[in-house]
Amino acid sequence: AAECHVFAGERLLLHAERMESSAARMQSEIAGENMALGGAVRVGAPDGFGTIFLAPRIGGLNRLYPELDLQIVAMPRIFSLSKREADIAIGLARPTEGRLVSRKLTDYRLHLYASRSYLRGHGPIESPGDLSGHVVIGYIPDLIYSPELDYLPQVSSQIKPRLTSSNLVAQMRAASAGAGLCVLPDFMAVEDSNLEPVLPVEIDLVRTFWLILHADLRDTARVRAVADFIAAEVEGARGLFMPAT
């Protein structure tokens, strides 16, 4: 009986060793597939998100998949996935037409900002009504590509931007240099220690980023890998997008 137990134990050990070897081989094959994951993936994103948030982080994806050819198109525009202007788009609104699939990335907060030098050199700002006497930086009205960006009327009906740009990064740099007041996402403004919030309680806006794919590409390995990476990076930085008030 003892010999039978020994024999059974040896067979069990041999079976376990075979399972371990098979698992190791599968893991190696999967790792090889991951390393071989290649091809071009183009991400179309708003200039602020693409330049300030995504660009500094995208190198981590290149290290995971060195064969990927990653392209970031950071421009203030809506990207047509049906025309293959991008494989992945970061949008400000959930699409309602076309063969598109989307998932919510995150809400994000915006506040009014100005440089310390601007605030020192101008009169106090105690309410939105005081803004009419200040230089406000904003979008060029007829080049606002998404209604979600037309937020100055929510700040005050009495203000009109006197310095405008279609590019949000340009607006931020102008505000940082002391040119005036500018509505900026908090995740951008936090990158510039020269900027300070103005009326943060009275002026508190929220918008949403959506990750959008064409239905034909949703199961493509390289596109799915990039989309999952972006979603994970955003999730890990939730406090940047929605800081506590």
Coordinates of N, CA and C in Angstrom, one line a residue, residues 2-17:
A2 N 2.0 1.2 0.8 CA 2.9 2.3 0.8 C 3.5 2.6 -0.5
E3 N 3.8 1.5 -1.2 CA 4.4 1.6 -2.6 C 3.4 2.3 -3.5
C4 N 2.2 1.9 -3.4 CA 1.1 2.5 -4.2 C 1.0 4.0 -4.0
H5 N 1.1 4.4 -2.7 CA 1.0 5.8 -2.4 C 2.2 6.6 -3.0
V6 N 3.4 6.0 -2.9 CA 4.6 6.6 -3.5 C 4.4 6.7 -5.0
F7 N 3.9 5.7 -5.6 CA 3.8 5.7 -7.1 C 2.8 6.8 -7.5
A8 N 1.7 6.9 -6.7 CA 0.7 7.9 -7.0 C 1.2 9.3 -6.8
G9 N 2.0 9.4 -5.7 CA 2.7 10.7 -5.5 C 3.6 11.1 -6.6
E10 N 4.3 10.2 -7.1 CA 5.3 10.5 -8.2 C 4.5 10.9 -9.5
R11 N 3.4 10.2 -9.7 CA 2.6 10.6 -10.9 C 2.0 12.0 -10.7
L12 N 1.6 12.3 -9.5 CA 1.0 13.6 -9.3 C 2.1 14.7 -9.5
L13 N 3.3 14.4 -9.0 CA 4.4 15.4 -9.1 C 4.7 15.6 -10.6
L14 N 4.8 14.5 -11.4 CA 5.0 14.6 -12.8 C 4.0 15.4 -13.5
H15 N 2.7 15.2 -13.1 CA 1.6 15.9 -13.7 C 1.7 17.4 -13.4
A16 N 2.1 17.7 -12.1 CA 2.2 19.1 -11.7 C 3.3 19.8 -12.5
E17 N 4.4 19.1 -12.7 CA 5.6 19.6 -13.4 C 5.2 19.9 -14.8

